[in-house]
XYZ file of C-alpha atoms in Angstrom:
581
model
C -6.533 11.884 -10.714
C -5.440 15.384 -9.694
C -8.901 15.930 -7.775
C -8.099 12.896 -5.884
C -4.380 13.846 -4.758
C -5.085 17.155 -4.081
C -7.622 15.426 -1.255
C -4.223 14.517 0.441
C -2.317 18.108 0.677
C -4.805 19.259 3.751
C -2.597 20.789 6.405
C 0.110 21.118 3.962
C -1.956 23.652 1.850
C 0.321 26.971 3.017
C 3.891 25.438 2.765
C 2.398 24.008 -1.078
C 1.608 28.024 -1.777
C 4.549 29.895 0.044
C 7.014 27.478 -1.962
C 6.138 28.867 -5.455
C 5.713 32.747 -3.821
C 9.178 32.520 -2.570
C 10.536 31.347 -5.321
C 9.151 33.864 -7.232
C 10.351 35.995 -5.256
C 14.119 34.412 -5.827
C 13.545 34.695 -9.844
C 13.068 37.816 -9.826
C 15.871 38.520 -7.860
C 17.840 36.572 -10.630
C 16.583 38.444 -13.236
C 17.187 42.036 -12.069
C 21.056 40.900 -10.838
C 22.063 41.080 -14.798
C 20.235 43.788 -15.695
C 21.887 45.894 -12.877
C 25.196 44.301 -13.845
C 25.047 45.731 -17.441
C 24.355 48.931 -15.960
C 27.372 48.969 -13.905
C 29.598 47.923 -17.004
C 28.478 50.602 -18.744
C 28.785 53.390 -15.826
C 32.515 51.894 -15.406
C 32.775 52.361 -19.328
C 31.302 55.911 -19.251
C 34.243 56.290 -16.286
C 31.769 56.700 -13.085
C 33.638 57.150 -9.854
C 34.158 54.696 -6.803
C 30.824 55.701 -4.692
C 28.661 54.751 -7.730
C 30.794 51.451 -8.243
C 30.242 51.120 -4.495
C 26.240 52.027 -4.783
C 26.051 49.612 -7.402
C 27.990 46.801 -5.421
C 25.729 47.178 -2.418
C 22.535 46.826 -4.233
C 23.860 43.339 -5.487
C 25.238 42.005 -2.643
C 21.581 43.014 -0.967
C 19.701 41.570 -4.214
C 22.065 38.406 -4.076
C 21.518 37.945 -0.162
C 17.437 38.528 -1.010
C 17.505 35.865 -3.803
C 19.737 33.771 -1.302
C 17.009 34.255 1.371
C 14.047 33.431 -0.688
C 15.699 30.256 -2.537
C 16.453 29.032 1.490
C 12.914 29.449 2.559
C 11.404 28.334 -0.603
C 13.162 24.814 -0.174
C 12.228 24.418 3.336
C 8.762 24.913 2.421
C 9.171 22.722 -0.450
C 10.698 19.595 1.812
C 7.581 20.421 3.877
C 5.091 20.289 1.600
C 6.202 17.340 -0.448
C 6.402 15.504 2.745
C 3.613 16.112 4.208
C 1.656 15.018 1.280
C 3.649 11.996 1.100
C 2.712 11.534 4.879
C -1.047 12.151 3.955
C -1.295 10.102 1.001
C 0.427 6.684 2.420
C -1.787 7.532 5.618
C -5.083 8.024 3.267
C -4.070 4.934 1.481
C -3.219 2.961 4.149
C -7.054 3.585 6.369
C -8.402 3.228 2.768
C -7.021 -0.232 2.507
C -8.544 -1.504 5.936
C -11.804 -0.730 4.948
C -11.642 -3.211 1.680
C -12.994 -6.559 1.738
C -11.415 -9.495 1.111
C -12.381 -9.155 -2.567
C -11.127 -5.846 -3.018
C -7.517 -7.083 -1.450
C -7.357 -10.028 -3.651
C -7.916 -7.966 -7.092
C -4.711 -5.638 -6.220
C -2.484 -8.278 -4.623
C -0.525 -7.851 -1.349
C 2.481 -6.988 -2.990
C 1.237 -4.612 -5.179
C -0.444 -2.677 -2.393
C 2.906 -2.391 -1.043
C 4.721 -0.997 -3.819
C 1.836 1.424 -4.187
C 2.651 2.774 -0.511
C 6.100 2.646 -0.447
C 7.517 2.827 -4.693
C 4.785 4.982 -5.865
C 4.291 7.548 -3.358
C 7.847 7.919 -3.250
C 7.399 9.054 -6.889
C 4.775 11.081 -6.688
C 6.334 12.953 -3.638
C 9.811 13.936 -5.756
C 7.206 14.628 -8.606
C 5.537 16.934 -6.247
C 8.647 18.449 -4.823
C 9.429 19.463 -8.324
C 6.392 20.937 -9.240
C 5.951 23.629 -6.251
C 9.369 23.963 -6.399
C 11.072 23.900 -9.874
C 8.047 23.418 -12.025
C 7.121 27.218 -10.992
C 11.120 28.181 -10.776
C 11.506 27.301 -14.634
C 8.695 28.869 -16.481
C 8.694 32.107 -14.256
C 12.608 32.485 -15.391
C 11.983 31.254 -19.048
C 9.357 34.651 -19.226
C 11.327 37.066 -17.133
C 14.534 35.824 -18.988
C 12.614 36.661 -22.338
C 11.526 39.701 -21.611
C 15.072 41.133 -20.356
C 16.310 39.066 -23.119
C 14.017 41.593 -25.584
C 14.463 44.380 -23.516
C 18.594 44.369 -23.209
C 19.300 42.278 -27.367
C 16.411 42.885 -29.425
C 15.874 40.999 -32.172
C 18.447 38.964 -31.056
C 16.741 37.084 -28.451
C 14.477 36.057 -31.360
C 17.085 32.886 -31.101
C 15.307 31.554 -27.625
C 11.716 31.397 -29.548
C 13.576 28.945 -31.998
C 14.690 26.379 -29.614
C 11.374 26.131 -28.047
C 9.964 24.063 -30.860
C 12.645 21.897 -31.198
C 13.209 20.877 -27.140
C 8.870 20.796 -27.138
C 9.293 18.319 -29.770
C 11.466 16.128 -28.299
C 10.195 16.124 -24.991
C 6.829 15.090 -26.551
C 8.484 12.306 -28.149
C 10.379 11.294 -25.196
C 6.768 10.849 -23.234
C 4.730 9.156 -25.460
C 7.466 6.435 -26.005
C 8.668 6.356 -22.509
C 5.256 6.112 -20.747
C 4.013 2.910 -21.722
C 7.395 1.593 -20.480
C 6.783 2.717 -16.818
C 2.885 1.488 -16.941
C 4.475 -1.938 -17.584
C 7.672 -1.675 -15.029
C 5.394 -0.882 -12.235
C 3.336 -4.083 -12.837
C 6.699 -5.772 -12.821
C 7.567 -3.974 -9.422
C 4.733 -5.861 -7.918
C 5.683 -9.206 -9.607
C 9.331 -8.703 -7.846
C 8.017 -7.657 -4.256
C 5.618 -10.952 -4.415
C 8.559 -12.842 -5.202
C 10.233 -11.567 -2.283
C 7.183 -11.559 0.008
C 6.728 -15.051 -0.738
C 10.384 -15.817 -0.166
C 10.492 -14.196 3.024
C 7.258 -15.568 4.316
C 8.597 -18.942 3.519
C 11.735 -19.348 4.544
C 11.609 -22.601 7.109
C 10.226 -24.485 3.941
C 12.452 -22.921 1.514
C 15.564 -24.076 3.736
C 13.956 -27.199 4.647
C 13.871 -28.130 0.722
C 17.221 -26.829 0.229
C 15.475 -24.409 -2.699
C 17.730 -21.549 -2.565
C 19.240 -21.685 -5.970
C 15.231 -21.927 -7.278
C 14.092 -19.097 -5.634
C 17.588 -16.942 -6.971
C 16.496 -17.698 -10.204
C 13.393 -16.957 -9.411
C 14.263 -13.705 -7.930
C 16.722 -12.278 -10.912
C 14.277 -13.190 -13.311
C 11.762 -10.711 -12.104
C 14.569 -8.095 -11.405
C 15.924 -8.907 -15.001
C 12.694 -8.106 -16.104
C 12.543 -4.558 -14.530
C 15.885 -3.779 -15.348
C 14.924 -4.378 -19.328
C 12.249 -2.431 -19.299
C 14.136 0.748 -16.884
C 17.080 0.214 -18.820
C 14.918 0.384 -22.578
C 13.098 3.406 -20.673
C 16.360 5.368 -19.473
C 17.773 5.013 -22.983
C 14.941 7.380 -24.650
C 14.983 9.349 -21.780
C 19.200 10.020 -21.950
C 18.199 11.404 -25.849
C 16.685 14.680 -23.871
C 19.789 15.405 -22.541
C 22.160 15.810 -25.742
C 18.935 17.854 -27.180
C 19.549 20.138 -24.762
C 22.955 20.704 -24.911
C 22.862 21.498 -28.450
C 20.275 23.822 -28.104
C 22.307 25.894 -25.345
C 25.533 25.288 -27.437
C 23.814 26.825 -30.244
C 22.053 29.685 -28.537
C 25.701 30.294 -27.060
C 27.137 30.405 -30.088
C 24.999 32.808 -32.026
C 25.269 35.110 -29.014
C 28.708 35.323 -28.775
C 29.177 35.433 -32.850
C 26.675 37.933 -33.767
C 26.330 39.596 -30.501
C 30.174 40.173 -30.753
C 29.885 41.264 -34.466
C 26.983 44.330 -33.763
C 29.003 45.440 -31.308
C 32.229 45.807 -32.696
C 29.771 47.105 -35.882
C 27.960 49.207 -34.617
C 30.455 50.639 -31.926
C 28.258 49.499 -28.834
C 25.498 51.747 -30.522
C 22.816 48.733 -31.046
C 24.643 46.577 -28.363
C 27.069 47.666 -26.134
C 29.629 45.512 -23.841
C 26.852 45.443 -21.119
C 23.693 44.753 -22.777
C 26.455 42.005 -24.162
C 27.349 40.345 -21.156
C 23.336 40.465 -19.563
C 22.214 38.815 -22.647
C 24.919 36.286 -22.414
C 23.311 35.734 -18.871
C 19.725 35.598 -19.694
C 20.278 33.190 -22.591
C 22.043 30.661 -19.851
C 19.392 31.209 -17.518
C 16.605 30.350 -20.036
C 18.213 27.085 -21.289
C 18.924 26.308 -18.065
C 15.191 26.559 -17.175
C 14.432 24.733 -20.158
C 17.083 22.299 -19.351
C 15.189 21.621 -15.662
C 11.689 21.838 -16.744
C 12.990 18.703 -19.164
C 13.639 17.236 -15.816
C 10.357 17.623 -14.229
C 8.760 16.528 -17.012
C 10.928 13.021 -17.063
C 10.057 12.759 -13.212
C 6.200 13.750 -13.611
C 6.414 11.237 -16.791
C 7.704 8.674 -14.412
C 5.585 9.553 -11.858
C 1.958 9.886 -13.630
C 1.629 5.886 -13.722
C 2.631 5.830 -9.934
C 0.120 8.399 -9.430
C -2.851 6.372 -11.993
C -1.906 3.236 -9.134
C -2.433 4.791 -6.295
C -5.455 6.852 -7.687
C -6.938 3.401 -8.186
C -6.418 2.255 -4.548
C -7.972 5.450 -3.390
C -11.081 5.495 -5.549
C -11.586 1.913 -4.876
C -14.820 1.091 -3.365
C -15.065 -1.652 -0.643
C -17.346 -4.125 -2.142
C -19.057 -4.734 1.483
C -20.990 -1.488 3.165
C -23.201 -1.551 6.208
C -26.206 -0.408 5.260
C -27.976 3.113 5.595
C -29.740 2.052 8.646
C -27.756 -0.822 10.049
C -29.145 -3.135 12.595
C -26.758 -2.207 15.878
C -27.309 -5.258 17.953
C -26.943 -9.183 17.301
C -29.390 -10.947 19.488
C -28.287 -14.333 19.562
C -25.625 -16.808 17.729
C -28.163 -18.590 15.486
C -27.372 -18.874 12.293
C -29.452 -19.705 9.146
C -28.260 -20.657 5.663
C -31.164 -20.125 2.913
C -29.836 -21.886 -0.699
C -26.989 -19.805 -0.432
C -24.001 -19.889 -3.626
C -21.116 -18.187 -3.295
C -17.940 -17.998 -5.738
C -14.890 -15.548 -5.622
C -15.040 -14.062 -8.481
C -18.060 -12.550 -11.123
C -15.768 -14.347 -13.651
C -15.656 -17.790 -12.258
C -16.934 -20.390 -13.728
C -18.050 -22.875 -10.741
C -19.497 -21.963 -7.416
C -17.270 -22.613 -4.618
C -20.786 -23.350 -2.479
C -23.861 -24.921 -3.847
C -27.137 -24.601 -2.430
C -26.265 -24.500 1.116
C -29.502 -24.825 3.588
C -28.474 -25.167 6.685
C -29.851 -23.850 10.457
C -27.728 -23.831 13.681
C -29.353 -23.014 17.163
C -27.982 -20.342 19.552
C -25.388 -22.352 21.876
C -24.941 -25.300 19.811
C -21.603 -27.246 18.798
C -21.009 -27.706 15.196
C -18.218 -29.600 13.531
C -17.195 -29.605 10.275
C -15.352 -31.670 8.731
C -14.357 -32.489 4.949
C -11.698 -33.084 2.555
C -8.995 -30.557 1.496
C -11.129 -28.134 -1.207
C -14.214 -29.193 0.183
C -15.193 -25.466 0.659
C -15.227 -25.429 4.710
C -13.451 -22.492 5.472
C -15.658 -20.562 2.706
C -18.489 -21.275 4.467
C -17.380 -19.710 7.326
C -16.243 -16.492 6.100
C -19.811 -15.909 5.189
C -20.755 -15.363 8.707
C -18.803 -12.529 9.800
C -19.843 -11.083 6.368
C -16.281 -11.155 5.033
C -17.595 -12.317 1.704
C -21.315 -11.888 0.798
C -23.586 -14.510 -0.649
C -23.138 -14.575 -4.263
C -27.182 -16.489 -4.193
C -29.268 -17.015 -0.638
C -28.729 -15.606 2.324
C -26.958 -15.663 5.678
C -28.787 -14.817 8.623
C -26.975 -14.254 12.525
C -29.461 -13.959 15.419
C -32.278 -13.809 12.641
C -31.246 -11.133 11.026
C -29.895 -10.745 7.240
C -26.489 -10.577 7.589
C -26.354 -7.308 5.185
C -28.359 -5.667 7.158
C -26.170 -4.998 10.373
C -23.536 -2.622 11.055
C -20.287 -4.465 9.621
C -18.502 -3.495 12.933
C -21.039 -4.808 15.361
C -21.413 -8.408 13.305
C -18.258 -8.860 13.475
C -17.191 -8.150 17.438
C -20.202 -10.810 18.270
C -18.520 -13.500 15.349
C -14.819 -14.129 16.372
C -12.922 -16.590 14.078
C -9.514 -18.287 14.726
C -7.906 -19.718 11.973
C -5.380 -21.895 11.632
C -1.976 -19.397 10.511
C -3.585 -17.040 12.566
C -1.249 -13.982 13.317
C 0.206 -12.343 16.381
C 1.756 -9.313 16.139
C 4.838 -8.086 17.573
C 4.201 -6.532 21.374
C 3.682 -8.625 24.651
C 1.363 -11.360 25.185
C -1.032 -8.969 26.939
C -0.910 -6.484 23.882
C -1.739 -9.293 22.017
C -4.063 -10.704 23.623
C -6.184 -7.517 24.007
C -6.803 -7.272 20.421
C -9.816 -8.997 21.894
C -10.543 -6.683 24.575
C -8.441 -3.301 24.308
C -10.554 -3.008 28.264
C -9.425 -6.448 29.432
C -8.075 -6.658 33.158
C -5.293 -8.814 33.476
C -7.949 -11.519 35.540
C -10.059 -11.460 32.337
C -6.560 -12.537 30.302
C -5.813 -14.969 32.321
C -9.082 -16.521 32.711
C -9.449 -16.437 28.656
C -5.971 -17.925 28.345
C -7.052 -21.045 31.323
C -9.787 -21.481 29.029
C -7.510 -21.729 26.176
C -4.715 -23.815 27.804
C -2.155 -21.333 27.426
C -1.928 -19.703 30.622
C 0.558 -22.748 31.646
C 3.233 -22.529 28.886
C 2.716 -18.464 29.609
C 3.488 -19.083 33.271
C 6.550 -20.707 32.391
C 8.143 -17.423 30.521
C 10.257 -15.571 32.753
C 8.217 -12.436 32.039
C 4.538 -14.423 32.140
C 2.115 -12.182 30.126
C 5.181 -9.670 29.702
C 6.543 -11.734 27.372
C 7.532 -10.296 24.159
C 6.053 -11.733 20.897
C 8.117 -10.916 17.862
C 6.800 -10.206 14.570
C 4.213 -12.914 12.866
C 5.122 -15.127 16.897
C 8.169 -16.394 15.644
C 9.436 -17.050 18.873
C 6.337 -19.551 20.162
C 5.584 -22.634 18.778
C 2.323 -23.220 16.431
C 0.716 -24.780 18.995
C 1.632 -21.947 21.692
C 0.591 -19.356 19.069
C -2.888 -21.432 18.071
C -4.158 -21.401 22.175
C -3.043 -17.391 22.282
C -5.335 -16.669 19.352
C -8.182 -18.386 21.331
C -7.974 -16.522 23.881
C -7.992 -13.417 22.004
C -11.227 -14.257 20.527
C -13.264 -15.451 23.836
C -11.910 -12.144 25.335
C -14.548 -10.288 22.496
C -17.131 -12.492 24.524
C -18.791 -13.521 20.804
C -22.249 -14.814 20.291
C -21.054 -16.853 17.623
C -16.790 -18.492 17.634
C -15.330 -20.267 14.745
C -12.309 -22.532 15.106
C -11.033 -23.131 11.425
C -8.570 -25.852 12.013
C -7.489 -23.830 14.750
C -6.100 -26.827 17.504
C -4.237 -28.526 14.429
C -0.992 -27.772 16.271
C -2.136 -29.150 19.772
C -2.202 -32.759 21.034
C -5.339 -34.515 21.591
C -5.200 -33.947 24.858
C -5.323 -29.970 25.051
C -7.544 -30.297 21.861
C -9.823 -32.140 24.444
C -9.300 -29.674 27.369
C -10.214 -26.481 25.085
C -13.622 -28.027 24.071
C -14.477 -29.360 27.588
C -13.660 -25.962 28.728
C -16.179 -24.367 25.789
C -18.619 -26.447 27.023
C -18.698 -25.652 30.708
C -17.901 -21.808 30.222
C -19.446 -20.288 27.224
C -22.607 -22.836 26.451
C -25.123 -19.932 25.378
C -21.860 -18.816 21.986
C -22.442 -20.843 19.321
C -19.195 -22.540 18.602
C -18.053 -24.261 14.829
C -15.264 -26.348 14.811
C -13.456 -26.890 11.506
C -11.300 -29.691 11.900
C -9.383 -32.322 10.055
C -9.510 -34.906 12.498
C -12.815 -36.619 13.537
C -11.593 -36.515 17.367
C -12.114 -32.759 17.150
C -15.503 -33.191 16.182
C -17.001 -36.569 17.871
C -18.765 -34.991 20.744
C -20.306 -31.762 18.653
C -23.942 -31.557 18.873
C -24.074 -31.964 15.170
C -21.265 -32.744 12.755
C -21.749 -31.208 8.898
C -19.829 -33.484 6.277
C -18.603 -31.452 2.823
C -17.946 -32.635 -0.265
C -17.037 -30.585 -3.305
C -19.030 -27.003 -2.223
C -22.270 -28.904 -0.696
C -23.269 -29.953 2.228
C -22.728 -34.221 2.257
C -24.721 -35.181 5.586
C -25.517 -33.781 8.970
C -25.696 -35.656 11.909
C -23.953 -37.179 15.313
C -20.914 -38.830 15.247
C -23.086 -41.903 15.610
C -25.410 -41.185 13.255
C -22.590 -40.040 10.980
C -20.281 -43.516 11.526
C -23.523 -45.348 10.622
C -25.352 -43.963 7.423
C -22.366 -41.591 6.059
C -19.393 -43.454 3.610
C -17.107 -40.202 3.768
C -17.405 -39.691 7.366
C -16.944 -43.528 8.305
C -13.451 -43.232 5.854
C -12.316 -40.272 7.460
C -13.117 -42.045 10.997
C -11.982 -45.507 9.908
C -8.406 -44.229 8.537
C -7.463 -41.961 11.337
C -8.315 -44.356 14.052
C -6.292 -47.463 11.633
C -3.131 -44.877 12.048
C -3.695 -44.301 15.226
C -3.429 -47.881 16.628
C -0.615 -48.536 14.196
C 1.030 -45.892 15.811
C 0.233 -47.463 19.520
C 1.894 -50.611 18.206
């Protein structure tokens, strides 16, 4: 785990190792102060004269303006260092992530992928801060403090070895009990951001339902549930502070009690009034170091599970590779499907796809149509290699699928889905998603092809326009004809349409595949649809049912010799002429 976040320090490698050399440089400082200060008592007791008081006084103010210096520097480099790394490892993450397959994003979860780049590296960065920082601050203190302890009481700083076992103890205690509480409050995290991610993302339907008071409850029953367990874990944690106290209050005690005692003894001849007040010092300064390195620990305690989560993201392995030597070149938009079976999961129990064989020419029109779970859009995700094969194989242009570059597959297979998503920028940023080289002439002519360069037109700012976030501010079918255009400007071999002109009248549904026809008839072009109208002049029209392929044929052909197809056509075309009447 270490190995793997170290990876993400890179440029931030001198800030990481000036932090703990300052402050080392700002213990020692802290150490020495006393030490001269008991030296000074005693000179003043001995009845020294003003220029040594003076001498004296300068050397402090310089070694308190040194320690000053170093502690300002060292926290600079600290903020630095911790935030760099932070920067690195949500960056690392983050390019990690687009790599994975569909696969690998379904066994985290969106919402736990978030919290990983936003909850846990937020940990591990104060964990981080602490340890170049405080976590070298506190041990280099507790061993200087010792030995000046030794050196200045004797035998009487015997009384810091004998809280060490007791505050060890409980800190011990406090992480085994407390870290099985944060492994399980993190999962809980996720459960509460997909609550809200949901919520968010469906707002129109939650309002349109009037569900509010559902998803509330909702809602504060996953924060309910991290506040139990935070709450349970904060309790055990608050038990480390009382420990400490007690320890200092002792320590303070005996110092003060016997260290007052052998002086007034012995006459200042074992311990005198200076040695006194540096030991006094040094004990504070070691339980205060003890008292902060119990702090790091409850942050690196906290943070270890944040660290174990996003360990896991980085390690991860995209289940889909290109090959060692990948096939750079699709030659044409055939595609072959040889008894392919594919299901999500290694766990599943039924194949989403049965024994698919099925073989499309270069330039032909497909349609395919089916009932809701009939397995339509899983056949097309095969394609573009976004799932492989679980049995069979997929072939583009001839070629095994697997065995191109995944990069150069997919720029020659475009897909448009249905929710398809535009992000927030102009039309023409949009847009050339398809073509970052696009000249406006090529958007345009995409969008004609598309139907949308007529409602674009119409915007004050044409292909200026501003698209908000997710094209909240265009319709679904406005937002449907931009993400065909985006597609035809990659110029594919092969273009999918999965249910893609659902939000478009028969008319411009009719338009956009007269205008495939005549201007792109060597790409291969499926069209998913619901509605048989979509479909009735493809070349070929597949029919699923349950994971298989039903039939294959014309609409004719279909209408004639196929019972699903003809109740599909019958019942749509029955609601239609209702609907004229």
């Amino acid at each position: 785990m270490i190995k793997t976040l170290a990876k993400s320090i890179r440029e931030y490698k001198k800030p990481s190792l000036l932090a703990p050399i300052l402050v080392s440089g700002e213990v020692v400082m802290e150490c020495i102060i006393p030490f001269v200060t008991a030296n000074l008592v005693n000179e003043i007791k001995a009845g020294c004269g003003i220029e040594v008081i003076i001498g004296y006084g300068i050397a402090l103010l310089a070694m308190a303006a040194l320690s000053l210096t170093f502690g300002a520097l060292a926290g600079s480099a600290c903020a630095t260092a911790s935030c760099g790394f932070a920067r690195n490892l949500r960056k690392d993450m983050f390019y990690k992530i687009q790599g994975y397959s569909f696969e690998n994003i379904d066994k985290f979860s969106v919402s736990s992928l978030v919290t990983r780049l936003t909850t846990d590296v937020t940990n591990v960065q104060m964990a981080y801060m602490m340890i170049v920082r405080t976590a070298i601050r506190c041990p280099l203190m507790l061993i200087f403090s010792f030995v000046m302890g030794f050196v200045m009481g004797g035998k009487m700083a015997l009384i810091f070895l004998l809280t060490i076992p007791v505050l060890g103890g409980g800190l011990a205690l406090v992480v085994k009990k407390t870290m099985p509480l944060f492994r399980r409050v993190f999962k809980k995290y996720d459960a509460l951001n997909s609550s809200v991610q949901e919520n968010i993302r469906g707002m129109r339907v939650v309002k349109s339902y009037v569900r509010e008071d559902y998803e509330k409850k909702k809602f504060d029953a996953a924060a309910e549930n991290v506040r139990a367990d935070f709450t349970k874990a904060e309790r055990i944690l608050a038990f480390n502070n009382p420990l400490m106290q007690f320890c200092i209050y002792t320590v303070m005690v005996f110092v003060l009690s016997f260290g007052s005692y052998t002086v007034i003894t012995s006459r200042g001849l074992e311990l005198d009034v200076g040695q006194m007040s540096a030991l006094l010092t040094y004990s504070f300064q070691i339980l205060m170091s003890l008292m902060m390195l119990s702090m790091v620990f409850v942050m690196i305690t906290m943070a270890t599970e944040s660290a174990q989560r996003i360990t896991e993201v980085l390690k991860e392995e995209s289940t889909l590779h290109s090959p060692e030597n990948p096939v750079t070149e699709v030659k044409d938009g055939s595609i072959d499907f040889d008894g392919v079976s594919f299901k999500y999961s290694k766990t599943a129990e039924r194949m989403s796809l049965s024994n698919i064989n099925l073989h499309i020419r270069s330039g032909e029109i497909i349609g395919v149509i089916g009932g809701t779970g009939s397995s339509k859009s899983t056949l097309i995700q095969l394609i573009p290699r976004l799932y492989d094969a679980t049995e069979g194989t997929v072939k583009v242009g001839g070629v095994d699928v697997k065995n191109y570059d995944l990069e150069v597959l997919r720029n020659q297979v475009a897909v448009v889905l249905q929710k398809n998503e535009l992000f927030s920028g102009t039309i023409k940023e949009n847009l050339r998603w398809g073509n970052k080289e696009a000249t406006d002439e090529e958007l345009m002519e995409a969008c004609r092809l598309a139907q949308a360069d007529e409602f674009i037109q119409q915007f004050p700012k044409g292909y200026d326009t501003y698209i908000e976030q997710g094209g909240t501010n265009v319709s679904g079918g406005q937002k449907q004809r931009l993400c065909i255009a985006r597609a035809l400007l990659k110029k594919p071999k092969i273009l999918i349409l999965d249910d893609s002109t659902s939000a478009v009248d028969t008319r411009t549904d009719a338009l956009i595949r007269q205008a495939f026809r005549q201007y792109i008839p060597e790409t291969t072009k499926i069209i998913i649809a619901q509605r048989t109208a979509s479909v009735q002049d493809a070349d070929r029209i597949i029919v699923m049912d349950g994971g298989t392929i039903n039939a294959v044929g014309t609409h004719e052909e279909l209408l004639k010799n196929n019972e699903i197809y003809r109740e599909v056509y019958t019942s749509q075309n029955k609601a239609g002429d209702q609907d004229v009447e």
